[in-house]
Structure formats: C-alpha cells, structure tokens
Short mmCIF file of C-alpha atoms and ligand atoms in Angstrom, two decimals:
data_model
loop_
_atom_site.label_atom_id
_atom_site.label_comp_id
_atom_site.label_asym_id
_atom_site.label_seq_id
_atom_site.Cartn_x
_atom_site.Cartn_y
_atom_site.Cartn_z
CA UNK A 227 79.69 36.59 97.76
CA UNK A 228 76.23 37.22 99.92
CA UNK A 229 76.79 40.19 102.04
CA UNK A 230 78.01 39.05 105.44
CA UNK A 231 75.22 40.88 106.91
CA UNK A 232 72.86 38.66 105.17
CA UNK A 233 74.09 35.49 106.44
CA UNK A 234 71.98 33.42 109.18
CA UNK A 235 74.63 33.54 111.98
CA UNK A 236 75.31 37.06 111.39
CA UNK A 237 71.27 38.23 112.37
CA UNK A 238 71.39 35.72 115.02
CA UNK A 239 74.02 37.78 116.83
CA UNK A 240 72.71 40.92 116.23
CA UNK A 241 69.53 39.49 117.86
CA UNK A 242 71.63 38.50 120.25
CA UNK A 243 73.35 41.28 120.81
CA UNK A 244 70.35 43.70 120.91
CA UNK A 245 69.54 41.21 123.84
CA UNK A 246 72.63 41.14 126.36
CA UNK A 247 73.65 44.57 125.33
CA UNK A 248 72.18 46.62 128.38
CA UNK A 249 74.03 44.61 130.37
CA UNK A 250 77.39 45.90 132.65
CA UNK A 251 80.34 43.96 132.95
CA UNK A 252 79.76 44.31 136.66
CA UNK A 253 76.54 41.72 136.27
CA UNK A 254 78.33 39.53 133.34
CA UNK A 255 80.99 39.19 135.98
CA UNK A 256 78.58 38.78 138.95
CA UNK A 257 76.19 35.98 137.44
CA UNK A 258 79.26 34.19 135.46
CA UNK A 259 82.45 34.18 137.54
CA UNK A 260 83.65 31.40 136.09
CA UNK A 261 84.31 33.77 133.45
CA UNK A 262 87.89 34.89 134.51
CA UNK A 263 89.20 31.09 133.36
CA UNK A 264 87.11 30.21 131.13
CA UNK A 265 88.21 33.18 128.51
CA UNK A 266 91.29 32.53 128.65
CA UNK A 267 93.80 30.71 126.35
CA UNK A 268 97.41 30.18 125.87
CA UNK A 269 99.82 30.07 122.85
CA UNK A 270 103.07 29.91 121.74
CA UNK A 271 104.03 31.26 124.24
CA UNK A 272 101.32 34.22 125.02
CA UNK A 273 98.31 33.87 127.33
CA UNK A 274 95.42 36.12 127.18
CA UNK A 275 92.48 36.52 129.03
CA UNK A 276 89.32 38.51 127.32
CA UNK A 277 86.90 37.88 130.41
CA UNK A 278 86.57 42.08 130.30
CA UNK A 279 84.42 41.31 127.26
CA UNK A 280 80.82 41.62 126.68
CA UNK A 281 80.22 38.43 125.32
CA UNK A 282 78.98 35.45 126.77
CA UNK A 283 79.22 31.54 125.68
CA UNK A 284 75.96 32.23 122.96
CA UNK A 285 77.97 34.82 121.37
CA UNK A 286 81.59 32.78 121.05
CA UNK A 287 79.32 30.45 119.68
CA UNK A 288 77.47 32.49 116.97
CA UNK A 289 80.81 34.30 116.11
CA UNK A 290 82.84 31.25 115.70
CA UNK A 291 79.60 29.62 113.03
CA UNK A 292 79.98 32.71 111.15
CA UNK A 293 83.42 32.65 110.92
CA UNK A 294 82.99 28.54 109.31
CA UNK A 295 80.31 29.99 107.44
CA UNK A 296 83.03 32.30 105.65
CA UNK A 297 84.88 28.99 104.91
CA UNK A 298 87.60 30.01 107.12
CA UNK A 299 89.01 26.76 107.24
CA UNK A 300 89.30 26.65 103.51
CA UNK A 301 90.97 30.43 103.02
CA UNK A 302 93.68 29.79 106.02
CA UNK A 303 94.65 26.81 103.37
CA UNK A 304 94.65 28.87 100.96
CA UNK A 305 96.45 31.55 102.52
CA UNK A 306 99.49 28.57 103.81
CA UNK A 307 99.30 27.44 100.22
CA UNK A 308 100.25 30.22 98.65
CA UNK A 309 96.78 30.21 96.38
CA UNK A 310 96.82 34.05 94.99
CA UNK A 311 94.54 35.44 97.63
CA UNK A 312 95.14 38.86 97.05
CA UNK A 313 92.51 38.71 94.11
CA UNK A 314 92.68 42.50 93.02
CA UNK A 315 96.92 41.91 92.49
CA UNK A 316 96.36 38.22 91.80
CA UNK A 317 98.96 37.58 94.31
CA UNK A 318 99.91 35.09 96.85
CA UNK A 319 100.74 36.38 100.60
CA UNK A 320 103.22 34.13 101.37
CA UNK A 321 104.47 36.26 104.66
CA UNK A 322 103.89 32.58 106.83
CA UNK A 323 107.04 30.74 103.92
CA UNK A 324 109.13 34.10 104.83
CA UNK A 325 109.20 32.29 108.50
CA UNK A 326 108.77 28.52 107.55
CA UNK A 327 112.32 27.74 107.06
CA UNK A 328 112.91 25.31 103.96
CA UNK A 329 109.52 23.37 102.95
CA UNK A 330 108.22 21.63 100.32
CA UNK A 331 109.74 22.28 97.24
CA UNK A 332 107.10 20.44 95.01
CA UNK A 333 104.42 23.02 96.78
CA UNK A 334 103.73 27.09 95.77
CA UNK A 335 104.61 27.50 99.67
CA UNK A 336 107.32 24.98 99.78
CA UNK A 337 109.05 26.80 97.00
CA UNK A 338 108.72 30.39 98.77
CA UNK A 339 109.62 29.14 101.36
CA UNK A 340 113.03 27.61 99.89
CA UNK A 341 113.76 30.84 97.53
CA UNK A 342 113.06 32.97 101.13
CA UNK A 343 115.28 30.84 102.91
CA UNK A 344 118.07 31.66 99.70
CA UNK A 345 117.45 35.08 100.72
CA UNK A 346 117.82 35.22 103.94
CA UNK A 347 121.16 33.46 104.13
CA UNK A 348 122.77 36.58 101.90
CA UNK A 349 121.07 38.95 104.39
CA UNK A 350 122.66 37.21 107.15
CA UNK A 351 125.68 37.38 106.04
CA UNK A 352 125.94 40.43 104.74
CA UNK A 353 124.39 41.26 108.48
CA UNK A 354 126.64 39.43 110.43
CA UNK A 355 129.90 41.47 108.25
CA UNK A 356 128.46 45.16 109.16
CA UNK A 357 127.94 44.11 112.61
CA UNK A 358 131.88 42.14 112.80
CA UNK A 359 133.28 44.91 110.79
CA UNK A 360 134.16 42.96 108.22
CA UNK A 361 132.21 44.83 105.66
CA UNK A 362 133.20 48.10 105.17
CA UNK A 363 132.77 51.41 103.68
CA UNK A 364 135.11 52.71 100.78
CA UNK A 365 138.00 53.65 103.04
CA UNK A 366 138.18 50.24 104.92
CA UNK A 367 136.79 51.29 108.18
CA UNK A 368 133.99 49.50 109.96
CA UNK A 369 130.27 50.60 109.78
CA UNK A 370 129.28 52.44 113.32
CA UNK A 371 126.20 53.30 112.30
CA UNK A 372 123.33 52.60 109.09
CA UNK A 373 121.06 54.55 108.21
CA UNK A 374 117.71 52.87 107.08
CA UNK A 375 115.52 54.50 104.27
CA UNK A 376 111.95 53.44 103.83
CA UNK A 377 108.01 54.43 104.48
CA UNK A 378 105.35 52.42 105.63
CA UNK A 379 106.06 48.61 106.05
CA UNK A 380 109.55 49.41 104.82
CA UNK A 381 109.98 51.12 107.98
CA UNK A 382 107.66 50.84 111.09
CA UNK A 383 108.22 46.37 111.01
CA UNK A 384 111.34 46.84 111.37
CA UNK A 385 111.42 50.04 113.44
CA UNK A 386 109.35 48.62 116.11
CA UNK A 387 111.74 45.21 116.09
CA UNK A 388 114.51 47.61 116.91
CA UNK A 389 113.30 49.57 119.46
CA UNK A 390 112.02 46.09 121.31
CA UNK A 391 114.76 44.24 120.77
CA UNK A 392 117.52 46.32 120.09
CA UNK A 393 120.20 45.88 123.41
CA UNK A 394 121.49 48.94 123.73
CA UNK A 395 124.73 47.78 125.93
CA UNK A 396 125.81 45.27 123.11
CA UNK A 397 128.92 46.77 120.76
CA UNK A 398 127.89 47.22 117.10
CA UNK A 399 126.17 49.75 114.25
CA UNK A 400 123.67 52.10 115.31
CA UNK A 401 120.69 51.89 113.34
CA UNK A 402 118.64 55.11 112.63
CA UNK A 403 115.10 55.17 110.94
CA UNK A 404 113.97 57.42 108.29
CA UNK A 405 111.31 57.69 107.11
CA UNK A 406 109.76 61.45 106.57
CA UNK A 407 109.70 63.21 102.92
CA UNK A 408 110.59 66.34 105.07
CA UNK A 409 114.14 66.31 104.69
CA UNK A 410 114.32 67.14 108.67
CA UNK A 411 114.06 63.34 109.38
CA UNK A 412 117.28 62.78 106.97
CA UNK A 413 119.17 65.69 107.94
CA UNK A 414 118.55 64.93 111.86
CA UNK A 415 119.29 61.66 111.24
CA UNK A 416 122.88 62.12 109.80
CA UNK A 417 123.98 64.76 112.37
CA UNK A 418 126.67 63.96 113.58
CA UNK A 419 127.41 60.74 111.42
CA UNK A 420 131.11 59.98 109.95
CA UNK A 421 130.20 59.09 106.04
CA UNK A 422 133.01 57.25 105.95
CA UNK A 423 131.89 55.07 108.93
CA UNK A 424 128.09 55.21 107.66
CA UNK A 425 126.03 52.49 105.61
CA UNK A 426 122.88 53.60 103.85
CA UNK A 427 120.00 51.31 104.06
CA UNK A 428 117.02 51.89 100.95
CA UNK A 429 114.21 49.14 101.69
CA UNK A 430 111.67 49.92 99.44
CA UNK A 431 109.76 46.79 97.81
CA UNK A 432 108.67 48.94 94.89
CA UNK A 433 111.98 51.35 94.95
CA UNK A 434 109.29 54.15 93.50
CA UNK A 435 108.01 55.39 96.43
CA UNK A 436 108.57 59.21 96.15
CA UNK A 437 109.47 59.20 99.87
CA UNK A 438 112.26 56.86 100.40
CA UNK A 439 113.56 57.82 96.45
CA UNK A 440 113.46 61.37 97.84
CA UNK A 441 115.60 60.65 100.73
CA UNK A 442 117.88 58.35 99.77
CA UNK A 443 118.93 60.90 96.39
CA UNK A 444 120.01 63.31 99.63
CA UNK A 445 121.73 60.65 101.32
CA UNK A 446 123.29 59.62 97.81
CA UNK A 447 124.48 63.41 97.92
CA UNK A 448 125.39 63.29 101.14
CA UNK A 449 128.10 60.53 100.80
CA UNK A 450 129.05 61.50 97.35
CA UNK A 451 129.80 65.44 98.14
CA UNK A 452 132.13 64.04 101.02
CA UNK A 453 133.67 60.27 99.95
CA UNK A 454 133.11 60.61 96.19
CA UNK A 455 131.08 59.31 93.78
CA UNK A 456 133.00 55.85 93.29
CA UNK A 457 132.36 55.82 97.36
CA UNK A 458 128.37 55.35 96.60
CA UNK A 459 128.20 51.47 95.71
CA UNK A 460 130.14 50.37 98.81
CA UNK A 461 128.25 52.93 100.95
CA UNK A 462 124.39 51.74 100.04
CA UNK A 463 122.84 48.43 100.36
CA UNK A 464 118.92 47.65 99.34
CA UNK A 465 116.13 45.82 99.90
CA UNK A 466 113.83 45.55 96.98
CA UNK A 467 112.04 43.56 94.63
CA UNK A 468 113.15 46.28 92.03
CA UNK A 469 116.69 45.24 91.74
CA UNK A 470 116.94 46.82 88.36
CA UNK A 471 115.92 49.97 89.73
CA UNK A 472 118.11 49.90 92.76
CA UNK A 473 121.16 49.27 90.27
CA UNK A 474 120.33 52.14 88.66
CA UNK A 475 120.30 54.13 91.51
CA UNK A 476 124.18 53.01 92.45
CA UNK A 477 124.01 50.21 94.29
CA UNK A 478 126.28 47.41 93.99
CA UNK A 479 124.24 44.31 92.89
CA UNK A 480 125.97 41.96 95.35
CA UNK A 481 124.33 44.51 98.32
CA UNK A 482 120.46 44.24 96.61
CA UNK A 483 118.42 41.64 98.77
CA UNK A 484 115.55 40.64 97.07
CA UNK A 485 111.71 41.20 98.38
CA UNK A 486 109.51 38.57 96.92
CA UNK A 487 106.58 39.52 95.03
CA UNK A 488 104.14 37.80 97.38
CA UNK A 489 105.89 39.77 100.56
CA UNK A 490 103.55 42.53 101.18
CA UNK A 491 104.07 45.95 102.66
CA UNK A 492 103.20 45.74 105.69
CA UNK A 493 104.37 42.03 106.55
CA UNK A 494 107.54 43.16 105.49
CA UNK A 495 109.57 43.09 108.07
CA UNK A 496 109.87 39.37 108.43
CA UNK A 497 112.28 39.57 105.07
CA UNK A 498 115.01 41.33 103.53
CA UNK A 499 113.24 44.45 104.65
CA UNK A 500 114.14 43.52 108.21
CA UNK A 501 117.82 44.21 107.18
CA UNK A 502 118.37 47.05 109.20
CA UNK A 503 116.63 44.85 112.38
CA UNK A 504 118.98 42.31 111.69
CA UNK A 505 121.92 44.40 111.89
CA UNK A 506 120.67 45.83 114.96
CA UNK A 507 119.60 42.64 116.96
CA UNK A 508 122.53 40.13 115.06
CA UNK A 509 120.93 37.70 112.75
CA UNK A 510 120.08 35.17 115.49
CA UNK A 511 118.02 36.90 117.58
CA UNK A 512 116.07 37.34 114.18
CA UNK A 513 115.75 33.78 113.35
CA UNK A 514 114.46 33.38 116.75
CA UNK A 515 112.17 36.60 115.93
CA UNK A 516 110.75 34.04 112.79
CA UNK A 517 110.80 30.85 115.06
CA UNK A 518 108.54 32.78 117.23
CA UNK A 519 106.37 34.08 114.70
CA UNK A 520 106.07 30.46 113.06
CA UNK A 521 105.07 28.98 116.60
CA UNK A 522 102.11 31.09 115.92
CA UNK A 523 101.64 30.15 112.65
CA UNK A 524 101.28 26.66 113.13
CA UNK A 525 99.16 27.14 116.32
CA UNK A 526 96.94 29.24 113.99
CA UNK A 527 96.84 26.37 111.65
CA UNK A 528 96.26 23.67 113.51
CA UNK A 529 93.86 24.75 116.18
CA UNK A 530 90.36 24.86 116.47
CA UNK A 531 88.63 27.62 116.20
CA UNK A 532 87.34 27.91 119.92
CA UNK A 533 91.08 27.48 121.11
CA UNK A 534 92.58 29.33 118.04
CA UNK A 535 94.43 32.73 119.96
CA UNK A 536 93.85 34.60 116.34
CA UNK A 537 90.62 33.22 115.90
CA UNK A 538 89.59 34.24 119.06
CA UNK A 539 91.27 37.82 119.19
CA UNK A 540 89.37 37.90 115.61
CA UNK A 541 86.16 37.12 116.47
CA UNK A 542 85.68 39.58 119.50
CA UNK A 543 87.03 42.70 117.16
CA UNK A 544 84.39 41.59 114.92
CA UNK A 545 81.77 41.43 117.69
CA UNK A 546 82.97 44.82 119.86
CA UNK A 547 82.69 46.02 115.74
CA UNK A 548 79.87 44.93 114.32
CA UNK A 549 77.42 44.09 117.02
CA UNK A 550 78.34 46.67 120.08
CA UNK A 551 79.09 49.86 117.30
CA UNK A 552 82.94 50.50 118.71
CA UNK A 553 84.61 52.51 116.17
CA UNK A 554 88.11 52.13 117.27
CA UNK A 555 90.27 49.54 119.00
CA UNK A 556 93.10 50.97 121.19
CA UNK A 557 96.54 49.08 121.81
CA UNK A 558 98.12 49.97 125.01
CA UNK A 559 101.44 48.08 125.86
CA UNK A 560 102.44 48.46 129.14
CA UNK A 561 106.20 47.87 128.15
CA UNK A 562 108.44 50.82 127.08
CA UNK A 563 109.99 48.97 124.31
CA UNK A 564 107.00 48.08 122.85
CA UNK A 565 106.11 51.42 122.51
CA UNK A 566 106.25 51.42 118.69
CA UNK A 567 103.90 48.33 117.98
CA UNK A 568 100.81 50.41 117.60
CA UNK A 569 102.20 52.32 114.81
CA UNK A 570 103.08 48.74 113.24
CA UNK A 571 99.38 47.87 113.60
CA UNK A 572 98.10 50.69 113.09
CA UNK A 573 99.22 49.93 109.50
CA UNK A 574 98.63 46.58 109.82
CA UNK A 575 95.41 47.00 110.42
CA UNK A 576 93.73 49.97 108.98
CA UNK A 577 95.72 49.38 105.55
CA UNK A 578 94.60 45.80 105.43
CA UNK A 579 90.85 45.94 106.11
CA UNK A 580 90.33 49.46 105.88
CA UNK A 581 87.45 48.74 102.60
CA UNK A 582 84.23 49.03 101.52
CA UNK A 583 83.79 46.91 99.32
CA UNK A 584 84.12 42.90 98.99
CA UNK A 585 86.39 40.47 96.87
CA UNK A 586 83.67 41.46 94.70
CA UNK A 587 84.11 45.06 94.34
CA UNK A 588 79.70 45.17 96.11
CA UNK A 589 79.71 47.24 99.14
CA UNK A 590 80.65 45.10 102.49
CA UNK A 591 77.31 45.96 104.08
CA UNK A 592 79.28 46.31 107.52
CA UNK A 593 81.56 48.42 109.46
CA UNK A 594 85.40 46.78 108.93
CA UNK A 595 88.56 47.65 110.55
CA UNK A 596 88.17 50.58 113.23
CA UNK A 597 90.57 53.27 114.27
CA UNK A 598 93.55 51.43 115.79
CA UNK A 599 95.47 53.73 117.85
CA UNK A 600 97.26 53.51 121.05
CA UNK A 601 100.89 54.38 122.62
CA UNK A 602 102.68 52.36 125.88
CA UNK A 603 101.57 52.35 129.50
CA UNK A 604 101.99 54.50 131.62
CA UNK A 605 102.39 56.94 129.73
CA UNK A 606 98.16 57.39 128.45
CA UNK A 607 96.66 56.92 131.73
CA UNK A 608 97.99 60.48 131.81
CA UNK A 609 96.76 61.86 128.64
CA UNK A 610 93.69 60.02 126.97
CA UNK A 611 92.44 57.28 129.96
CA UNK A 612 90.70 60.32 131.35
CA UNK A 613 87.85 59.84 128.03
CA UNK A 614 88.30 55.63 128.07
CA UNK A 615 86.97 55.67 131.74
CA UNK A 616 84.65 59.03 131.57
CA UNK A 617 83.84 59.67 128.66
CA UNK A 618 80.99 58.72 125.96
CA UNK A 619 83.45 56.58 123.42
CA UNK A 620 83.05 52.89 123.40
CA UNK A 621 87.17 52.07 122.96
CA UNK A 622 87.80 48.74 123.12
CA UNK A 623 91.58 47.87 123.98
CA UNK A 624 94.15 45.17 124.47
CA UNK A 625 96.77 45.89 127.34
CA UNK A 626 99.68 43.94 127.01
CA UNK A 627 102.32 43.09 129.99
CA UNK A 628 105.41 40.99 130.39
CA UNK A 629 105.70 38.80 133.53
CA UNK A 630 109.38 38.74 134.15
CA UNK A 631 110.66 41.00 136.22
CA UNK A 632 113.64 42.27 134.45
CA UNK A 633 116.43 41.82 137.14
CA UNK A 634 117.12 44.97 139.37
CA UNK A 635 113.69 46.97 138.23
CA UNK A 636 111.77 44.37 140.33
CA UNK A 637 109.82 47.12 142.02
CA UNK A 638 108.88 49.33 138.89
CA UNK A 639 108.49 46.63 137.30
CA UNK A 640 105.64 45.34 139.46
CA UNK A 641 104.13 48.68 140.16
CA UNK A 642 103.95 48.56 135.69
CA UNK A 643 102.12 45.17 136.14
CA UNK A 644 99.92 46.38 138.45
CA UNK A 645 98.98 49.64 136.92
CA UNK A 646 98.00 47.18 134.02
CA UNK A 647 95.67 45.39 135.84
CA UNK A 648 94.12 48.19 137.43
CA UNK A 649 94.00 49.97 134.35
CA UNK A 650 91.73 46.57 133.27
CA UNK A 651 89.66 46.41 135.84
CA UNK A 652 88.40 50.13 136.07
CA UNK A 653 88.27 49.98 132.36
CA UNK A 654 85.90 46.95 132.68
CA UNK A 655 84.20 47.28 136.14
CA UNK A 656 84.41 51.18 136.65
CA UNK A 657 83.42 52.29 140.31
CA UNK A 658 81.09 52.07 142.99
CA UNK A 659 77.70 52.99 141.76
CA UNK A 660 77.38 55.13 145.10
CA UNK A 661 80.52 57.18 143.82
CA UNK A 662 79.52 60.94 143.11
CA UNK A 663 78.48 61.38 139.74
CA UNK A 664 82.06 63.63 138.36
CA UNK A 665 84.08 60.47 139.87
CA UNK A 666 81.95 57.61 138.75
CA UNK A 667 84.32 55.35 136.42
CA UNK A 668 81.82 53.89 133.60
CA UNK A 669 83.69 50.88 132.97
CA UNK A 670 82.21 48.80 130.73
CA UNK A 671 85.39 49.15 128.71
CA UNK A 672 86.09 45.84 127.10
CA UNK A 673 89.33 44.62 127.18
CA UNK A 674 91.76 41.87 126.71
CA UNK A 675 95.30 41.46 128.58
CA UNK A 676 97.95 39.45 126.52
CA UNK A 677 100.46 38.74 128.82
CA UNK A 678 103.80 36.92 127.40
CA UNK A 679 106.72 35.90 129.71
CA UNK A 680 109.40 37.96 128.72
CA UNK A 681 109.44 40.69 125.76
CA UNK A 682 112.50 37.87 123.65
CA UNK A 683 112.39 37.35 119.74
CA UNK A 684 110.32 34.24 120.15
CA UNK A 685 107.73 36.60 122.04
CA UNK A 686 107.36 39.40 120.01
CA UNK A 687 107.52 37.02 116.86
CA UNK A 688 104.35 35.82 118.23
CA UNK A 689 102.81 38.55 118.78
CA UNK A 690 102.92 40.14 115.96
CA UNK A 691 102.10 37.20 114.28
CA UNK A 692 98.89 36.74 116.13
CA UNK A 693 97.73 40.40 115.20
CA UNK A 694 98.64 39.85 111.46
CA UNK A 695 96.35 36.61 111.55
CA UNK A 696 93.57 38.35 113.48
CA UNK A 697 93.61 40.47 110.70
CA UNK A 698 93.17 37.97 108.00
CA UNK A 699 90.64 36.28 110.01
CA UNK A 700 88.14 39.49 110.31
CA UNK A 701 89.00 39.90 106.20
CA UNK A 702 87.56 36.69 105.59
CA UNK A 703 84.54 37.20 107.73
CA UNK A 704 83.94 40.58 106.04
CA UNK A 705 84.55 38.74 102.79
CA UNK A 706 87.41 41.54 102.22
CA UNK A 707 90.42 41.13 100.48
CA UNK A 708 93.29 42.58 103.18
CA UNK A 709 96.47 42.21 100.87
CA UNK A 710 95.77 45.41 98.57
CA UNK A 711 95.79 48.84 99.45
CA UNK A 712 94.49 50.99 96.15
CA UNK A 713 92.87 53.43 98.35
CA UNK A 714 97.02 55.06 98.80
CA UNK A 715 97.76 55.46 95.51
CA UNK A 716 95.24 58.14 94.55
CA UNK A 717 96.79 60.23 97.11
CA UNK A 718 100.39 59.79 95.48
CA UNK A 719 99.25 60.01 91.92
CA UNK A 720 97.76 63.25 92.98
CA UNK A 721 100.88 63.98 94.58
CA UNK A 722 102.48 64.17 91.92
CA UNK A 723 100.68 66.35 90.03
CA UNK A 724 100.27 68.99 92.85
CA UNK A 725 104.48 69.31 92.65
CA UNK A 726 103.89 70.20 89.18
CA UNK A 727 101.50 72.95 90.11
CA UNK A 728 103.50 73.75 92.80
CA UNK A 729 106.52 74.46 90.69
CA UNK A 730 104.80 75.39 87.99
CA UNK A 731 103.60 79.07 86.82
CA UNK A 732 100.41 79.99 88.17
CA UNK A 733 97.10 79.67 86.39
CA UNK A 734 93.48 81.21 86.61
CA UNK A 735 91.82 77.43 88.20
CA UNK A 736 94.20 78.20 91.29
CA UNK A 737 92.32 78.00 94.87
CA UNK A 738 93.67 80.78 96.99
CA UNK A 739 94.96 77.65 99.03
CA UNK A 740 97.21 76.79 96.14
CA UNK A 741 98.24 80.00 95.26
CA UNK A 742 99.12 80.60 98.73
CA UNK A 743 101.38 77.51 99.18
CA UNK A 744 103.23 78.21 95.42
CA UNK A 745 104.10 81.62 96.92
CA UNK A 746 105.99 79.92 100.09
CA UNK A 747 109.90 81.12 99.43
CA UNK A 748 113.14 80.46 101.28
CA UNK A 749 113.64 83.18 103.81
CA UNK A 750 116.78 84.82 103.26
O1 F6P B 866 101.58 53.37 101.83
C1 F6P B 866 101.33 52.43 100.94
C2 F6P B 866 102.70 51.36 100.52
O2 F6P B 866 102.90 50.36 99.26
C3 F6P B 866 102.65 49.76 101.98
O3 F6P B 866 101.77 49.30 101.62
C4 F6P B 866 104.22 50.11 101.99
O4 F6P B 866 104.68 49.37 103.19
C5 F6P B 866 104.70 51.40 101.49
O5 F6P B 866 103.78 51.57 100.71
C6 F6P B 866 105.83 50.92 100.76
O6 F6P B 866 106.05 50.92 99.72
P1 F6P B 866 107.71 50.37 99.40
O7 F6P B 866 108.55 49.31 99.73
O8 F6P B 866 107.35 49.74 98.42
O9 F6P B 866 108.74 51.84 99.25
#
C-alpha cells in the first residue's frame, strides 16, 4: 500500500498547513465570522460546533479528498458488510450488527445481527429476572448486589454506561465493577455484601485474561466458603466467547452468554459484555442505548463526507495530529455522569490506533493515535487547565455538554454550561493582547463543542458510536488495522514468566530490582 504520506492530498495538506499555521484563531474568526454557522453539524441527536479549530474550507476539502483517496467509502462498506477488516486475525468487526436489530440473514452482517439478537434476548431475560428478583441465589433470595469482574473493554464500556445512565433512586440490585488484579479492588467491592444475595458476573471474551480469572477465583472462594461449593453455579454468570472455560470454572451453562468473535473487546459493551449495564439500567433503556448507536451508524453509513459527523471529527483529529503537531487529545465532559467516558475513549482510541505499521506491516510514516485523556469539567479547570491556557503544549479537546436543565438544578446547570462555553472561548481566543504577560492566556487551542439535548440512553449510544467511527475513519486514512492489539500481548506473556521468577529461587542473573521485589514478604 502507498504510505499515506506519499499521497498528493497529504502533500497539499502539508503545504496548506504551513501557510495557515501562523494564524491565531482570533484571526480566523476576524476574517471569517461566518465560520460559527458554517462549521456546525447535527446528527443522531448530537450537535457539534467545530469553528474553534485552526482549519478552513480548503483544509477540509483536502482532508475529505485524502479520505476518499484512502478508499473510505469502500472500507466503510466492508466494515458494515462483515468483511474480515481485522486482517491480522482474519475477523470481521461487526459491532454495528449488535445494534442493528434483525438484518437480512442472507448476508454476513445480517446473520451476525440475527445471532446478536438471539443472544441479547437471553441476556435481557436474565437481566430482567435478576432485577425483578425472579432469578435469585442458592437460598432463594433475590440478588441485592451484582459484582462484575472484567478488565479493559469488559469493564470500561459497561462501567461507563452504568455511571452515565443508572437511576440511583430506582429499586434493583446495586452493580459494582471490579477490574484490578490488586485484590484490594475485589475486597473493597465485596465489603459488607451478603453472599446469599450477591451475583458475580465474569465478563471476559476470552475467559483467559489473568486479572479477571484471578479475581473470579477469589470471588468463587468467597461464595464457596460462605454458602458451600454447590452454591457457586447459582451465584455466577458469565459473558464470554469461551463457554467451555466458563463451564469448567463452574458456571451453569444457562448463565453463560455468548460474545461473538467479531465483537472486539473495546467494542463489546453492546454485546453480552453489557450484562452488568443491562442489570443496572434495565433492558428497555439498554435497547434505547443500542438504538442511539444505530442512529449514528446509519448517519455514518449514509451521509456524504462533508455532512458526516464521525468523518468530520476524525479529519479534525488528523489535521491536529498530523499537520499541527498535536500529540494528545483531551475529552472534557461538562457532565458528572460522563466522568468515565474519557477512560472508555482512551482504550477505544489508543488500543485501536496506537499502531506504527500499516496493514501491510510497513512503517506508517506519520503520527497515529494521540494520547487521549481527560476528566469531567469543571474539576479539570482547577487542575490541568492552567497548562492548556498558558503552557507550551498544543492540546486539542472535545468539550461535551447537555443542553436541557435537569429539573431542580437550573442554576447549577446554567453555571456548568457557562463554564463549558467560557472555557471553549478562552481555549480558542485567549485573552487580550494587552494583558500583562503573566496574566495573558495564549488561546489558539483547537476545540470542538459537542452538545446533546439530555444524557439519555439514545444520546449516549450515539456519542460512543460517534467516537467508534471516528477511530475507524482515522485508521483507514493512516492505513492501519484498528481492530487488533498485539502490543498488549507481550506484556501479558512477560508477566507470566516474571511471576514464575518471583516465586522461584534466586538466580545469578536477577537484577537488583528483581532481588528487591522477591524479598517482599507479608508483614507479621
Ligand atoms: O487489553 C487487551 C484486551 O484484550 C482488551 O482488548 C480487552 O478489552 C481486554 O483485554 C479484556 O479481554 P477479555 O474480555 O478477553 O478478558
């Protein structure tokens, strides 16, 4: 494949960037006040204003040409039709089928959608049973608590959905998420729980992940020691693509929910991996989440590039990373219930596009995924915004805010929105030039403002799908495979051999660090 950097449109973008880069955003607005209207778009319940990007019509035109040059329409078609777009593992990436409802069973995507529907029906039935107390534990009592054990995509996505959408006043089981191998995480989650009223869900597509299995075994011991080994089958459920391993672990076959091979870890919250979220928010709201994502899928599939939200967001990212030199990207939700979104997007973007070779195994030749980070506003304003306003680093950002005021919270919500808008303005325009040097805010930090009407399941579904497709579009432009994660494998393998060395006898080639850590003993 021709490296993207050798494309004519790439070179033209480089030349154009060099000519416009010296301009401050204040100038962009002064010469082109119409950009505040022109650089907005609305789809699937989301409105975006990207006028505060250091970009003009010419750059957008070239970026769109670049995406066409990289066969974006053909790749999108391949993604949606179930082609093995994940080349290194010869797999489709059909997360879109998980939210498509019944499709045409004659096509790969339709068959996948039909299978997803079947599996999710079982998950819905189980989640409703747990919520309504029809499905209970070994002593016939309803579950008051659910502990989900999983990591990465088997934790971040469902956890983020629960934080965003769970109605804390609604009756039903409390759901806690456990991911860390450090047993403190599980111990903290189990503290104060009644084992007879606790359901443990093991979410692991592979059912081989070290952290998850270590925690699942501890939880099994906890249940077994208190309720007897025969109780384990009644107190566990699993979402996994490895049913044999889950059965061997002791989970009853009717409580094992399949995760298809083509549902990648960081795209799996829409599958049975979403079980803890479905228990927390209920199947009906989970379905609305899927519907919101599906609306974004349709928009992505059907809209021309210049009116296509994921395409525009992706191209803005490419412009910032590859032509303005940004190395990080901040996600700043002005909504406390979206506080876990940055962590979910961090895995989505960095595990997908943190790559340096293209689909042919050749060096990509340009920067790929930036470091994604962020947290809920306004807290960040009192922590790291100083650097954004007066530091030396270029940090593009997405500010996310909901329009409608929750009843009773009018004045606080107005302040939240005001802070979001104020920060967008200062990031972009900075302060007046005549301010004293130490007070001057530099501005010129590109940012998008993304607005939803309210944080309901549809909006969240559309928002997450927007970022999924953004990642896909960027991968197509860079020519990389966003659906594998081989970089994570080496660390996993090494951890196993390190564990053997730590537990084994000292050897002559142990480093001082290893010697020191082998000496770690439980205090008396
Ligand atoms: O971090 C690597 C990874 O494979 C992720 O992609 C995945 O989300 C996570 O591990 C958990 O994997 P599993 O669901 O198989 O336990």
